[in-house]
């Protein structure tokens, strides 16, 4: 699987472009210019969750590429209320972005030669999801699981208990070899996190 990585914005947020599937996963600040400059073909914009740093350029990417947009319904208010983040000291006014499709636990999404399974793992946000591609043993994990860490749970709708339970039940049940592409920081594997991640011991 060919994966192109972009990291940008205030919180150094990762986005992933899969050229063979014309899929972009998340849309942090600055990525719309990359899509223009590199002439990326985007048929699908997959959102792992609705936090502003992952959705910053979402509406611009959709307008530029006319791609389909998918996110979980539980995070919909984060995409449709442009002033939501002012309550948390973020003065940027974000454009609204409607979904063409709402992710559901366990559904299969076909894109190009890939079939992604949607894993709903709330706790970081109510609508946090991961995308698992079993043929290539790859997981796009958003802000659920990091190298040596897990997503924060102190934002609205967050829960440490729900997050850790979801990781153990849905992610640690995957093979050790599965490569994890997180929403922040370097990639890791399920096996490495199973053994070393202090939050999961």
Short mmCIF file of C-alpha atoms in Angstrom, two decimals:
data_model
loop_
_atom_site.label_atom_id
_atom_site.label_comp_id
_atom_site.label_asym_id
_atom_site.label_seq_id
_atom_site.Cartn_x
_atom_site.Cartn_y
_atom_site.Cartn_z
CA UNK A 1 0.00 0.00 0.00
CA UNK A 2 1.38 3.40 -0.99
CA UNK A 3 0.86 5.97 1.78
CA UNK A 4 1.82 9.64 1.49
CA UNK A 5 2.04 11.50 4.79
CA UNK A 6 1.35 15.17 5.41
CA UNK A 7 1.91 16.79 8.82
CA UNK A 8 0.81 20.35 9.51
CA UNK A 9 -1.18 22.85 11.49
CA UNK A 10 -1.00 24.10 15.07
CA UNK A 11 -0.94 20.62 16.56
CA UNK A 12 1.28 18.90 13.98
CA UNK A 13 -1.59 16.75 12.76
CA UNK A 14 -1.02 13.86 10.37
CA UNK A 15 -3.06 13.25 7.24
CA UNK A 16 -2.63 10.31 4.91
CA UNK A 17 -3.18 10.14 1.17
CA UNK A 18 -3.65 6.79 -0.56
CA UNK A 19 -3.11 7.48 -4.28
CA UNK A 20 -4.14 4.01 -5.44
CA UNK A 21 -7.53 4.49 -3.79
CA UNK A 22 -7.90 8.29 -4.20
CA UNK A 23 -8.57 8.51 -0.45
CA UNK A 24 -7.46 11.29 1.89
CA UNK A 25 -7.65 10.58 5.61
CA UNK A 26 -8.19 13.78 7.62
CA UNK A 27 -7.57 17.36 6.48
CA UNK A 28 -5.32 19.45 8.76
CA UNK A 29 -4.39 23.04 8.12
CA UNK A 30 -2.42 23.52 4.91
CA UNK A 31 -3.27 20.31 3.15
CA UNK A 32 -5.54 21.91 0.57
CA UNK A 33 -2.47 23.60 -0.93
CA UNK A 34 -0.70 20.25 -1.08
CA UNK A 35 -3.67 18.71 -2.86
CA UNK A 36 -3.53 21.56 -5.41
CA UNK A 37 0.24 21.54 -5.90
CA UNK A 38 0.56 17.77 -6.24
CA UNK A 39 -2.70 17.45 -8.18
CA UNK A 40 -3.91 14.68 -5.91
CA UNK A 41 -7.06 12.96 -7.09
CA UNK A 42 -9.37 12.67 -4.09
CA UNK A 43 -12.60 10.71 -4.41
CA UNK A 44 -13.11 10.17 -0.68
CA UNK A 45 -12.27 12.26 2.39
CA UNK A 46 -12.27 9.95 5.41
CA UNK A 47 -12.45 11.66 8.80
CA UNK A 48 -11.25 9.80 11.87
CA UNK A 49 -13.08 12.32 14.11
CA UNK A 50 -14.29 15.89 14.20
CA UNK A 51 -11.69 17.83 16.17
CA UNK A 52 -10.69 21.07 14.49
CA UNK A 53 -7.07 20.14 13.82
CA UNK A 54 -8.20 17.17 11.70
CA UNK A 55 -10.95 19.08 9.89
CA UNK A 56 -9.28 22.48 9.37
CA UNK A 57 -9.10 22.32 5.57
CA UNK A 58 -11.93 19.82 5.13
CA UNK A 59 -14.45 22.10 3.41
CA UNK A 60 -11.76 23.53 1.11
CA UNK A 61 -10.60 20.07 0.05
CA UNK A 62 -14.17 19.01 -0.63
CA UNK A 63 -14.84 22.13 -2.69
CA UNK A 64 -11.62 21.70 -4.68
CA UNK A 65 -11.97 17.99 -5.43
CA UNK A 66 -15.74 17.42 -5.19
CA UNK A 67 -14.95 14.32 -3.13
CA UNK A 68 -17.34 12.38 -0.94
CA UNK A 69 -17.06 13.07 2.79
CA UNK A 70 -17.46 10.53 5.56
CA UNK A 71 -17.52 10.94 9.34
CA UNK A 72 -19.34 9.46 12.32
CA UNK A 73 -22.67 10.98 13.19
CA UNK A 74 -21.69 11.34 16.86
CA UNK A 75 -19.17 14.04 15.86
CA UNK A 76 -21.48 15.86 13.44
CA UNK A 77 -21.80 19.01 15.58
CA UNK A 78 -18.04 19.55 15.25
CA UNK A 79 -18.43 19.78 11.48
CA UNK A 80 -21.64 21.82 11.39
CA UNK A 81 -21.11 24.44 14.14
CA UNK A 82 -18.39 26.80 12.87
CA UNK A 83 -18.05 28.70 16.18
CA UNK A 84 -17.90 25.60 18.38
CA UNK A 85 -14.18 25.82 19.08
CA UNK A 86 -14.30 29.45 20.28
CA UNK A 87 -15.37 28.03 23.65
CA UNK A 88 -11.91 26.50 23.86
CA UNK A 89 -9.96 29.60 22.86
CA UNK A 90 -9.64 28.78 19.15
CA UNK A 91 -10.60 31.97 17.29
CA UNK A 92 -10.46 30.52 13.79
CA UNK A 93 -13.88 30.33 12.14
CA UNK A 94 -14.19 26.99 10.41
CA UNK A 95 -16.39 26.26 7.42
CA UNK A 96 -19.22 23.79 7.87
CA UNK A 97 -18.94 20.44 6.16
CA UNK A 98 -21.81 18.03 5.61
CA UNK A 99 -21.29 14.29 5.38
CA UNK A 100 -22.21 12.25 2.34
CA UNK A 101 -21.91 9.16 4.49
CA UNK A 102 -21.93 8.39 8.22
CA UNK A 103 -19.50 5.71 9.38
CA UNK A 104 -20.95 2.78 11.27
CA UNK A 105 -19.17 0.18 13.36
CA UNK A 106 -18.13 -2.84 11.34
CA UNK A 107 -19.06 -1.55 7.90
CA UNK A 108 -16.80 -2.19 4.92
CA UNK A 109 -15.74 0.67 2.65
CA UNK A 110 -14.39 -0.25 -0.78
CA UNK A 111 -11.96 2.23 -2.33
CA UNK A 112 -9.81 1.20 -5.25
CA UNK A 113 -8.26 -2.16 -4.49
CA UNK A 114 -8.74 -1.77 -0.74
CA UNK A 115 -11.51 -2.73 1.65
CA UNK A 116 -11.50 -0.79 4.91
CA UNK A 117 -13.29 -1.94 8.04
CA UNK A 118 -14.63 0.84 10.24
CA UNK A 119 -13.87 0.44 13.95
CA UNK A 120 -15.79 2.86 16.18
CA UNK A 121 -13.55 3.57 19.19
CA UNK A 122 -15.02 6.48 21.17
CA UNK A 123 -13.45 8.03 24.25
CA UNK A 124 -11.25 10.65 22.59
CA UNK A 125 -14.35 12.00 20.90
CA UNK A 126 -17.80 10.40 20.67
CA UNK A 127 -17.34 9.69 16.96
CA UNK A 128 -13.70 8.57 16.81
CA UNK A 129 -13.13 5.80 14.30
CA UNK A 130 -10.20 3.81 12.95
CA UNK A 131 -9.89 2.38 9.46
CA UNK A 132 -8.42 -1.12 9.21
CA UNK A 133 -7.23 -2.62 5.93
CA UNK A 134 -6.59 -6.30 6.69
CA UNK A 135 -5.00 -7.32 3.39
CA UNK A 136 -2.11 -4.90 3.97
CA UNK A 137 -2.34 -5.08 7.78
CA UNK A 138 -2.61 -1.32 8.15
CA UNK A 139 -4.63 0.73 10.64
CA UNK A 140 -5.31 4.45 10.30
CA UNK A 141 -5.97 5.20 13.94
CA UNK A 142 -6.71 8.90 14.23
CA UNK A 143 -6.21 10.07 17.82
CA UNK A 144 -7.09 6.74 19.43
CA UNK A 145 -3.68 5.09 19.69
CA UNK A 146 -0.22 6.66 19.44
CA UNK A 147 3.33 5.38 19.73
CA UNK A 148 3.65 5.18 23.52
CA UNK A 149 0.33 6.88 24.20
CA UNK A 150 -3.39 7.10 23.64
CA UNK A 151 -5.77 9.93 22.78
CA UNK A 152 -6.67 12.51 25.40
CA UNK A 153 -10.03 12.06 27.08
CA UNK A 154 -10.51 15.45 28.78
CA UNK A 155 -12.39 17.11 25.90
CA UNK A 156 -16.21 17.13 25.66
CA UNK A 157 -17.56 13.64 25.15
CA UNK A 158 -14.27 12.04 26.21
CA UNK A 159 -13.92 9.12 28.60
CA UNK A 160 -10.77 7.35 29.73
CA UNK A 161 -12.65 4.17 30.60
CA UNK A 162 -14.45 3.98 27.24
CA UNK A 163 -11.29 4.81 25.27
CA UNK A 164 -9.05 2.23 26.93
CA UNK A 165 -11.75 -0.42 26.81
CA UNK A 166 -12.27 0.19 23.09
CA UNK A 167 -8.54 0.00 22.36
CA UNK A 168 -8.20 -3.29 24.22
CA UNK A 169 -11.27 -4.86 22.64
CA UNK A 170 -10.98 -3.63 19.05
CA UNK A 171 -7.34 -2.75 18.40
CA UNK A 172 -5.33 -5.12 20.58
CA UNK A 173 -7.32 -7.98 19.08
CA UNK A 174 -5.61 -7.24 15.74
CA UNK A 175 -2.37 -9.04 14.73
CA UNK A 176 0.91 -7.79 16.18
CA UNK A 177 2.19 -7.00 12.67
CA UNK A 178 -0.49 -4.39 11.96
CA UNK A 179 1.14 -1.02 11.24
CA UNK A 180 -0.60 1.92 12.91
CA UNK A 181 -0.63 5.35 11.25
CA UNK A 182 -1.72 7.75 14.03
CA UNK A 183 -3.17 11.24 13.96
CA UNK A 184 -0.02 12.66 15.59
CA UNK A 185 3.55 11.45 15.82
CA UNK A 186 5.37 8.51 14.24
CA UNK A 187 3.89 5.23 13.11
CA UNK A 188 3.93 2.15 15.32
CA UNK A 189 2.60 -1.40 15.42
CA UNK A 190 -0.07 -3.15 17.43
CA UNK A 191 2.50 -5.58 18.80
CA UNK A 192 4.82 -2.82 19.98
CA UNK A 193 2.01 -0.98 21.77
CA UNK A 194 0.66 -4.18 23.29
CA UNK A 195 3.98 -4.75 25.05
CA UNK A 196 5.28 -1.24 25.75
CA UNK A 197 2.37 1.21 26.00
CA UNK A 198 2.00 2.04 29.69
CA UNK A 199 -1.67 3.00 29.26
CA UNK A 200 -2.52 -0.52 28.09
CA UNK A 201 -0.75 -2.59 30.74
#
